[in-house]
Short mmCIF file of C-alpha atoms in Angstrom, two decimals:
data_model
loop_
_atom_site.label_atom_id
_atom_site.label_comp_id
_atom_site.label_asym_id
_atom_site.label_seq_id
_atom_site.Cartn_x
_atom_site.Cartn_y
_atom_site.Cartn_z
CA MET C 1 86.50 51.14 94.25
CA THR C 2 88.51 48.07 93.00
CA ALA C 3 91.58 48.16 91.14
CA ARG C 4 90.03 47.19 87.82
CA ARG C 5 86.89 49.37 88.10
CA ALA C 6 87.12 52.13 85.34
CA THR C 7 88.24 55.37 86.34
CA ARG C 8 85.81 58.47 86.09
CA ARG C 9 86.24 60.49 82.89
CA ASP C 10 84.47 63.76 83.73
CA HIS C 11 87.08 66.17 84.74
CA ALA C 12 90.95 66.47 83.99
CA LEU C 13 92.85 69.55 85.49
CA VAL C 14 95.88 70.83 83.98
CA ILE C 15 98.24 73.28 86.19
CA GLY C 16 100.45 75.47 83.88
CA ALA C 17 99.66 76.35 80.20
CA GLY C 18 103.27 76.52 78.69
CA ILE C 19 104.45 73.79 76.25
CA ALA C 20 103.86 70.69 78.45
CA GLY C 21 100.42 71.99 80.18
CA LEU C 22 98.88 72.77 76.54
CA THR C 23 100.02 69.44 74.91
CA ALA C 24 98.64 67.54 77.96
CA ALA C 25 95.46 69.24 77.75
CA ALA C 26 95.09 68.38 74.21
CA VAL C 27 95.73 64.78 75.08
CA LEU C 28 93.46 64.64 78.19
CA ALA C 29 90.63 66.24 75.88
CA GLU C 30 90.74 62.79 73.78
CA HIS C 31 89.46 61.15 77.19
CA PHE C 32 87.72 63.50 79.16
CA ALA C 33 84.52 65.41 79.16
CA ARG C 34 86.15 68.78 80.72
CA VAL C 35 89.59 69.95 80.78
CA THR C 36 90.32 72.90 82.70
CA LEU C 37 93.82 74.66 82.10
CA ILE C 38 95.02 76.79 85.08
CA ASP C 39 97.68 79.46 84.67
CA ALA C 40 99.01 82.38 86.62
CA ASP C 41 99.35 84.81 83.78
CA LEU C 42 96.83 86.59 81.76
CA LEU C 43 97.99 84.74 78.23
CA PRO C 44 98.45 87.02 75.38
CA GLU C 45 96.41 86.81 72.30
CA SER C 46 99.25 87.21 70.08
CA ALA C 47 102.88 85.80 69.85
CA VAL C 48 104.60 87.93 72.80
CA ARG C 49 106.70 87.13 75.90
CA ARG C 50 104.55 86.68 78.99
CA PRO C 51 105.98 86.77 82.62
CA GLY C 52 105.40 83.10 83.54
CA VAL C 53 108.37 82.04 80.98
CA PRO C 54 111.25 83.97 82.13
CA GLN C 55 113.51 82.43 79.70
CA GLY C 56 111.33 83.21 76.70
CA GLU C 57 113.63 85.81 75.31
CA HIS C 58 116.47 83.12 74.98
CA ILE C 59 117.02 80.98 71.82
CA HIS C 60 114.47 78.22 72.11
CA GLY C 61 114.43 75.01 69.57
CA LEU C 62 111.74 72.40 69.29
CA LEU C 63 113.89 69.78 68.03
CA VAL C 64 113.08 67.64 65.12
CA GLY C 65 112.04 64.86 67.12
CA GLY C 66 109.79 66.91 69.11
CA GLN C 67 108.41 68.71 65.99
CA ARG C 68 107.33 64.97 64.53
CA ILE C 69 105.72 64.17 67.81
CA LEU C 70 103.71 67.46 68.17
CA GLU C 71 102.55 66.96 64.50
CA VAL C 72 100.87 63.72 65.65
CA LEU C 73 99.47 65.31 68.57
CA LEU C 74 98.49 68.59 66.85
CA PRO C 75 97.99 67.44 62.99
CA GLY C 76 98.93 70.30 60.74
CA ILE C 77 100.62 72.46 63.66
CA GLY C 78 103.82 72.49 61.47
CA ALA C 79 101.96 74.32 58.46
CA GLU C 80 100.45 76.80 60.99
CA LEU C 81 103.85 77.46 62.43
CA ARG C 82 105.44 78.18 58.98
CA ARG C 83 102.42 80.48 57.83
CA ALA C 84 103.01 82.49 61.01
CA GLY C 85 106.36 83.25 60.27
CA ALA C 86 108.56 79.98 61.66
CA VAL C 87 111.08 79.66 59.33
CA PRO C 88 112.17 75.94 57.87
CA VAL C 89 115.46 74.72 58.37
CA ASP C 90 117.31 71.63 57.10
CA MET C 91 119.46 70.77 59.92
CA GLY C 92 122.04 69.37 57.65
CA ALA C 93 122.45 72.14 55.17
CA ASP C 94 121.01 75.15 56.94
CA PHE C 95 122.76 74.69 60.27
CA LEU C 96 126.37 75.55 61.05
CA LEU C 97 127.89 73.63 63.61
CA GLY C 98 131.30 74.54 65.41
CA THR C 99 132.99 72.48 68.19
CA ARG C 100 136.49 72.18 69.39
CA HIS C 101 136.72 69.32 66.72
CA GLY C 102 136.19 71.60 63.92
CA TRP C 103 132.93 72.31 61.71
CA GLY C 104 130.51 69.80 61.13
CA THR C 105 129.79 68.94 57.34
CA ARG C 106 126.86 70.37 55.57
CA PHE C 107 124.57 68.55 53.29
CA PRO C 108 120.98 68.30 52.15
CA SER C 109 119.05 65.79 55.11
CA ASP C 110 115.96 64.63 55.72
CA LEU C 111 116.06 66.37 59.25
CA THR C 112 113.88 69.32 58.53
CA GLY C 113 112.43 71.45 61.54
CA VAL C 114 111.53 75.18 62.02
CA THR C 115 113.27 77.87 64.08
CA ALA C 116 110.91 80.44 65.92
CA SER C 117 110.61 82.44 68.90
CA ARG C 118 109.40 80.71 72.27
CA ALA C 119 106.37 83.13 72.16
CA LEU C 120 105.60 82.08 68.45
CA PHE C 121 105.78 78.46 69.38
CA GLU C 122 103.69 78.79 72.40
CA TRP C 123 101.06 80.94 70.79
CA ALA C 124 100.32 78.40 68.04
CA VAL C 125 100.25 75.47 70.41
CA ARG C 126 98.04 77.62 72.47
CA ARG C 127 95.69 78.63 69.81
CA ARG C 128 95.15 74.95 68.51
CA VAL C 129 94.65 73.60 72.07
CA LEU C 130 92.11 76.39 73.34
CA ALA C 131 89.92 75.99 70.38
CA LEU C 132 89.31 72.25 71.41
CA PRO C 133 85.70 72.01 72.68
CA ARG C 134 86.44 70.47 75.68
CA VAL C 135 89.23 72.79 77.12
CA THR C 136 88.47 75.65 79.28
CA LEU C 137 91.24 78.32 80.33
CA LEU C 138 91.18 79.58 84.24
CA GLN C 139 93.88 82.46 83.65
CA LYS C 140 95.25 84.75 86.47
CA HIS C 141 94.84 82.08 88.94
CA ARG C 142 97.53 79.64 90.56
CA VAL C 143 97.14 76.52 92.56
CA ASP C 144 97.85 76.61 96.49
CA GLY C 145 97.46 73.20 97.13
CA LEU C 146 95.81 69.80 96.43
CA ALA C 147 92.82 68.07 98.55
CA GLY C 148 92.77 64.35 99.08
CA GLY C 149 95.23 61.72 100.55
CA SER C 150 98.34 60.11 99.43
CA GLY C 151 96.15 57.64 97.58
CA VAL C 152 94.06 59.94 95.43
CA VAL C 153 93.72 63.50 94.86
CA HIS C 154 90.15 65.11 94.79
CA ALA C 155 90.54 68.70 94.16
CA ALA C 156 92.88 71.72 93.89
CA ARG C 157 92.94 74.80 96.06
CA ILE C 158 92.83 77.73 93.73
CA ARG C 159 93.71 81.50 94.43
CA SER C 160 92.78 84.27 91.60
CA SER C 161 94.96 87.29 91.48
CA GLU C 162 92.70 89.20 93.38
CA GLY C 163 92.78 86.84 96.50
CA GLU C 164 89.55 85.11 96.06
CA VAL C 165 90.17 81.18 97.02
CA LEU C 166 87.86 78.44 94.95
CA THR C 167 88.20 74.47 95.26
CA ARG C 168 88.02 72.56 92.04
CA GLU C 169 87.38 69.09 91.97
CA ALA C 170 88.66 66.88 89.28
CA ASP C 171 89.44 63.37 88.16
CA PHE C 172 93.15 63.59 86.91
CA PHE C 173 95.58 66.16 87.55
CA VAL C 174 98.70 67.18 85.89
CA ASP C 175 101.63 69.55 87.19
CA ALA C 176 103.17 71.28 84.39
CA THR C 177 104.38 74.49 86.08
CA GLY C 178 107.65 74.17 85.27
CA ARG C 179 110.86 74.70 87.41
CA GLY C 180 109.38 76.42 90.10
CA SER C 181 106.84 73.43 90.53
CA ARG C 182 105.69 72.94 94.22
CA ALA C 183 104.70 69.50 93.77
CA GLY C 184 106.85 68.26 96.46
CA HIS C 185 105.31 70.67 99.03
CA TRP C 186 101.67 69.80 97.76
CA LEU C 187 102.50 65.77 98.06
CA ALA C 188 103.86 66.05 101.44
CA GLU C 189 100.78 67.81 102.64
CA LEU C 190 98.89 64.99 101.44
CA GLY C 191 100.84 62.64 103.60
CA CYS C 192 103.39 61.30 100.61
CA PRO C 193 106.96 60.72 101.66
CA GLU C 194 109.67 63.49 100.43
CA LEU C 195 110.06 63.71 96.86
CA PRO C 196 113.62 62.55 95.49
CA GLN C 197 115.52 65.21 93.47
CA SER C 198 118.71 64.97 91.50
CA THR C 199 120.48 68.11 90.28
CA VAL C 200 123.64 68.90 88.18
CA ASP C 201 124.36 72.55 87.92
CA ALA C 202 126.92 73.73 85.40
CA HIS C 203 126.38 77.55 86.67
CA VAL C 204 126.04 78.63 83.03
CA THR C 205 124.83 82.01 82.34
CA TYR C 206 122.90 83.18 79.33
CA ALA C 207 122.70 86.42 77.77
CA SER C 208 120.18 87.18 74.72
CA ARG C 209 119.10 90.00 72.27
CA THR C 210 117.32 89.94 68.90
CA TYR C 211 119.07 91.86 65.96
CA LEU C 212 118.07 92.81 62.64
CA PRO C 213 120.29 90.85 60.17
CA PRO C 214 122.33 92.99 57.65
CA ARG C 215 121.46 93.12 54.14
CA GLU C 216 123.98 90.52 53.12
CA VAL C 217 123.21 87.25 55.07
CA PRO C 218 125.35 84.14 55.60
CA ASP C 219 124.21 81.01 53.88
CA TRP C 220 123.08 79.28 57.17
CA LEU C 221 119.73 79.71 58.90
CA ALA C 222 121.28 78.70 62.36
CA CYS C 223 124.62 78.73 63.66
CA TYR C 224 125.73 77.32 67.07
CA LEU C 225 129.27 77.13 68.68
CA MET C 226 128.73 74.55 70.91
CA VAL C 227 130.59 73.80 74.16
CA THR C 228 131.53 70.01 74.44
CA GLY C 229 133.88 70.32 77.57
CA PRO C 230 136.96 72.22 79.05
CA PRO C 231 139.19 73.91 78.21
CA GLN C 232 136.42 75.77 76.10
CA THR C 233 133.85 77.45 78.74
CA ARG C 234 132.43 79.90 76.25
CA GLY C 235 129.69 79.46 73.20
CA GLY C 236 126.93 81.03 71.52
CA ALA C 237 124.08 80.53 68.71
CA ILE C 238 122.32 82.67 66.59
CA ALA C 239 118.64 81.32 64.92
CA THR C 240 116.45 82.85 62.23
CA ILE C 241 113.09 83.43 63.62
CA GLU C 242 109.90 85.15 62.30
CA GLY C 243 110.06 88.35 60.74
CA GLY C 244 113.41 87.60 59.19
CA ARG C 245 115.14 88.50 62.76
CA TRP C 246 118.04 86.91 64.73
CA ILE C 247 117.70 85.93 68.25
CA VAL C 248 121.20 85.46 69.52
CA THR C 249 122.22 83.65 72.70
CA LEU C 250 125.72 83.93 74.00
CA ASN C 251 126.43 81.31 77.29
CA GLY C 252 129.48 80.47 79.72
CA PHE C 253 130.29 78.08 82.12
CA GLY C 254 131.29 78.95 85.69
CA PRO C 255 132.79 82.22 86.28
CA GLN C 256 132.92 82.81 82.63
CA GLY C 257 129.37 83.77 81.77
CA PRO C 258 128.13 87.18 79.93
CA THR C 259 126.60 89.97 81.70
CA ALA C 260 123.65 92.17 80.97
CA ASP C 261 125.79 94.89 79.95
CA GLU C 262 124.82 95.88 76.37
CA ALA C 263 128.24 97.39 75.54
CA ALA C 264 129.87 94.14 76.59
CA PHE C 265 127.82 91.93 74.46
CA LEU C 266 129.54 91.94 71.00
CA PRO C 267 132.95 92.05 72.84
CA TYR C 268 131.85 88.96 74.65
CA ALA C 269 130.98 87.37 71.15
CA ARG C 270 134.60 87.93 69.92
CA THR C 271 136.08 85.81 72.70
CA LEU C 272 134.22 82.57 71.52
CA PRO C 273 136.48 80.12 70.10
CA HIS C 274 135.47 81.29 66.46
CA PRO C 275 134.50 85.04 65.50
CA VAL C 276 131.58 83.78 63.07
CA ILE C 277 129.03 85.12 65.42
CA ALA C 278 131.04 88.22 66.19
CA GLU C 279 131.27 88.90 62.41
CA ALA C 280 127.74 88.36 61.90
CA LEU C 281 126.57 90.67 64.46
CA ALA C 282 128.98 93.44 63.55
CA SER C 283 126.96 94.71 60.92
CA ALA C 284 123.74 93.48 62.59
CA GLN C 285 121.07 96.11 64.23
CA PRO C 286 120.06 95.24 67.74
CA LEU C 287 116.26 95.52 68.48
CA THR C 288 116.16 94.65 71.84
CA PRO C 289 118.11 94.84 75.36
CA VAL C 290 120.23 92.14 76.52
CA VAL C 291 118.42 89.66 78.96
CA THR C 292 120.42 87.25 81.06
CA THR C 293 119.60 84.07 83.23
CA HIS C 294 121.37 81.91 85.87
CA ALA C 295 118.31 79.49 86.36
CA THR C 296 119.99 76.76 84.12
CA ALA C 297 120.54 73.81 86.52
CA SER C 298 119.50 70.33 85.25
CA ARG C 299 116.98 69.10 87.77
CA ARG C 300 115.12 66.01 88.20
CA ARG C 301 111.99 65.16 90.45
CA HIS C 302 111.91 61.53 90.79
CA MET C 303 108.50 60.52 91.06
CA GLU C 304 109.33 57.07 90.17
CA ARG C 305 111.21 56.48 93.31
CA MET C 306 108.27 57.39 95.60
CA PRO C 307 106.83 54.36 97.39
CA HIS C 308 103.41 56.00 97.83
CA GLN C 309 101.91 58.43 95.40
CA PRO C 310 98.52 59.45 94.55
CA ALA C 311 97.08 57.24 91.82
CA ASN C 312 95.76 60.41 89.86
CA PHE C 313 98.48 62.93 89.67
CA VAL C 314 101.48 63.20 87.29
CA LEU C 315 104.29 65.68 86.87
CA LEU C 316 105.19 66.77 83.10
CA GLY C 317 107.42 68.61 81.32
CA ASP C 318 110.24 71.11 83.73
CA SER C 319 108.16 70.02 86.90
CA ALA C 320 109.53 66.26 86.20
CA CYS C 321 112.78 67.25 84.75
CA CYS C 322 114.32 70.76 83.66
CA LEU C 323 117.63 70.50 81.59
CA ASN C 324 120.43 73.25 80.87
CA PRO C 325 118.83 75.12 78.13
CA VAL C 326 121.85 74.96 76.17
CA TYR C 327 120.91 71.86 74.67
CA ALA C 328 117.56 72.97 73.81
CA GLN C 329 115.72 69.97 74.74
CA GLY C 330 113.04 71.10 77.00
CA MET C 331 110.10 71.52 74.66
CA THR C 332 110.80 68.20 73.02
CA ALA C 333 110.94 66.52 76.25
CA ALA C 334 107.70 68.30 77.13
CA VAL C 335 105.80 66.80 73.96
CA HIS C 336 107.54 63.64 74.13
CA SER C 337 106.11 63.42 77.83
CA ALA C 338 102.43 64.45 76.63
CA ALA C 339 102.38 61.61 74.03
CA LEU C 340 103.70 59.16 76.75
CA LEU C 341 100.57 60.28 78.54
CA ARG C 342 98.54 59.60 75.68
CA ASP C 343 99.42 56.06 75.36
CA PHE C 344 99.09 55.75 79.11
CA LEU C 345 95.89 57.10 79.73
CA PRO C 346 93.67 54.37 78.22
CA GLN C 347 95.08 51.99 80.85
CA HIS C 348 94.59 54.20 83.56
CA LEU C 349 91.17 54.94 82.58
CA GLU C 350 90.27 51.28 82.84
CA GLY C 351 91.80 51.29 86.24
CA HIS C 352 94.63 49.21 85.66
CA ALA C 353 97.50 51.70 85.58
CA PRO C 354 98.11 54.33 88.64
CA ALA C 355 100.36 57.32 88.29
CA ALA C 356 103.50 55.33 89.70
CA ARG C 357 103.33 53.47 86.40
CA PHE C 358 103.21 56.20 84.54
CA HIS C 359 106.11 57.96 86.15
CA ARG C 360 108.28 54.67 85.71
CA GLN C 361 107.70 54.83 81.90
CA LEU C 362 108.50 58.68 81.75
CA ALA C 363 111.86 58.16 83.84
CA ALA C 364 112.84 55.77 81.14
CA VAL C 365 112.10 58.65 78.58
CA LEU C 366 113.67 61.17 80.42
CA ASP C 367 116.86 59.17 81.17
CA ALA C 368 117.92 59.87 77.32
CA TYR C 369 117.40 63.46 78.02
CA TRP C 370 119.23 63.59 81.39
CA LEU C 371 122.27 61.80 79.57
CA LEU C 372 122.55 64.00 76.85
CA ALA C 373 122.29 67.22 79.14
CA THR C 374 124.37 66.12 82.07
CA ALA C 375 127.25 64.24 80.67
CA VAL C 376 129.14 67.06 79.23
CA ASP C 377 128.37 69.48 81.96
CA LEU C 378 130.02 67.01 84.39
CA ARG C 379 133.26 67.48 82.62
CA HIS C 380 133.49 71.22 83.98
CA PRO C 381 135.17 71.41 87.26
CA THR C 382 132.74 74.22 88.27
CA THR C 383 129.70 71.89 87.88
CA GLN C 384 127.83 70.65 91.05
CA GLY C 385 126.23 67.34 91.07
CA ASP C 386 126.31 63.71 92.00
CA PRO C 387 129.48 62.19 90.68
CA PRO C 388 128.70 61.11 87.13
CA SER C 389 127.52 57.50 86.32
CA GLY C 390 129.34 55.13 84.03
CA ARG C 391 127.36 56.19 80.92
CA GLN C 392 127.99 59.93 81.70
CA ARG C 393 131.75 59.05 82.21
CA LEU C 394 131.73 57.55 78.59
CA LEU C 395 129.28 59.40 76.39
CA PRO C 396 131.47 62.51 76.19
CA THR C 397 134.26 60.41 74.62
CA GLY C 398 132.01 58.86 72.42
CA LEU C 399 130.37 62.12 71.68
CA ASP C 400 134.22 63.44 70.73
CA ARG C 401 134.92 60.87 68.28
CA LEU C 402 131.64 61.44 66.40
CA LEU C 403 131.76 65.11 66.23
CA ALA C 404 135.67 64.65 64.89
CA ALA C 405 134.40 62.12 62.62
CA GLY C 406 131.47 64.68 61.55
CA THR C 407 134.14 67.12 60.22
CA ARG C 408 134.70 64.89 57.50
CA ASP C 409 132.09 62.18 56.81
CA HIS C 410 128.74 62.83 56.33
CA HIS C 411 127.23 59.81 57.91
CA ALA C 412 128.67 60.63 61.25
CA GLN C 413 127.60 64.02 61.21
CA HIS C 414 124.11 62.66 60.48
CA VAL C 415 124.20 60.29 63.36
CA PHE C 416 125.16 63.34 65.79
CA LEU C 417 122.36 65.58 64.30
CA GLU C 418 120.15 62.67 64.83
CA ALA C 419 121.06 62.57 68.62
CA LEU C 420 120.99 66.04 68.99
CA ASN C 421 117.26 66.04 67.42
CA MET C 422 116.47 63.27 69.80
CA LEU C 423 115.67 60.81 66.91
CA ARG C 424 118.04 58.49 68.81
CA GLY C 425 119.18 57.62 72.17
CA PRO C 426 122.38 59.14 73.31
CA ALA C 427 123.43 55.75 74.29
CA SER C 428 123.48 54.69 70.73
CA LEU C 429 126.37 56.66 70.38
CA LEU C 430 128.36 54.27 72.54
CA SER C 431 127.33 51.53 70.35
CA PRO C 432 130.29 49.00 69.14
CA GLN C 433 128.95 49.09 65.62
CA LEU C 434 129.20 53.05 65.51
CA ALA C 435 132.80 52.86 67.58
CA VAL C 436 134.02 50.47 64.73
CA ARG C 437 132.74 52.86 61.87
CA LEU C 438 134.44 55.78 63.55
CA LEU C 439 137.52 53.92 63.97
CA ARG C 440 137.75 53.19 60.36
CA ALA C 441 137.18 56.52 59.51
CA HIS C 442 139.94 58.21 61.71
CA THR C 443 142.06 60.47 60.75
CA PRO C 444 144.19 63.08 62.98
CA ARG C 445 141.90 65.87 64.65
CA THR C 446 142.26 69.26 63.53
CA PRO C 447 140.80 71.80 66.18
CA LEU C 448 138.69 74.90 65.18
CA ALA C 449 140.79 77.59 64.52
CA ALA C 450 139.67 81.21 64.25
CA CYS C 451 141.05 81.39 60.67
CA ASP C 452 138.99 78.15 59.73
CA PRO C 453 136.17 79.57 57.13
CA PRO C 454 132.80 78.12 57.96
CA PRO C 455 131.87 75.14 55.27
CA ALA C 456 129.66 75.76 52.62
CA PRO C 457 126.82 72.97 52.43
CA HIS C 458 127.40 70.30 49.78
CA ARG C 459 124.36 70.50 47.39
#
């Protein structure tokens, strides 16, 4: 087959039915006659947690940038989420942000999103995607390996939960299995070189539980005490989710992490830089046990650095790049990558673009997420990873100046919220124009103190 000959459009196979796999399946269904979605779980028919999403009981955020992209991929999904109970949030007015620089200003904005449990986000997307006539779900099955060579994949070896082995041929393959992806092993079996990886591990521990809020709720819908670097090592967040509940996640860097001890959850909240979360929980009713996780390292699998790889096999979502969950980037990075796949597929199907080209484009997209997720983590002496790059060293300084200015200036806070919600690249925070504005707005910084009351939004 010549390089310019059109690729077959009969069958695409997606491994993993999380947010990355579901959105990939939706994109592939626009181009292939059949799309098979494979997952090891028995997927629930309602918005409940499933074993294949071990971090599902922690706070999850689909950032504003991710919600806008998802709306393009699945028109009307935002309205469906709201009808299912997701909570509309104005990130400028309804979001309370505290850092070591003080409280961010609050104001009405155009940064509107929704908050919900991970289970609700995934269920709403899954319901839409599985309703597509070209998509078929093969659940309670896992992929053991790929058949083919270093130039092209022909089939996947699949094993059912009962041990039955089958082979499924396809023309295009997507690995969306997440943090535990075995892509490196599969590729080695096909004769490919070792898959390069990068890891930045801040050794963050998360502890979460769900609450019924008190009758008198605060004037915010989400609250975030953000760790921006030492000496601060502890933070936490509350988000209002479906059913009027609160999901609460506490986190600590290095040896300062929380535990699964229910009696220690509220005392740990009292050790945060401000008592706002502890005060909110004092009269709230716990609804679930405390769930913890230590699997929080940021890790990239650099397919773009592989000199030889199959032309029809791509990595998406956490399989390509998993990020410290404290920055809530994972789902947004997944749908952003699926949108990139949508733009790439017409070139690929005309025989002009092998997967290596997609992975180079994907790397450029993921660079922004990686920079924001790792730059602050690398400030902590307990973090393990490669030495910081120039941008990773510079970004925290620019971030400090922006957050300090955001305690007084709506424009600066809006810029930060745009970066936090992946509506602008973090590198833009280092622009000379923004630096000049921040210098002009400079006043002495007043660190956040336990006695400082949270600000009310300006209406």
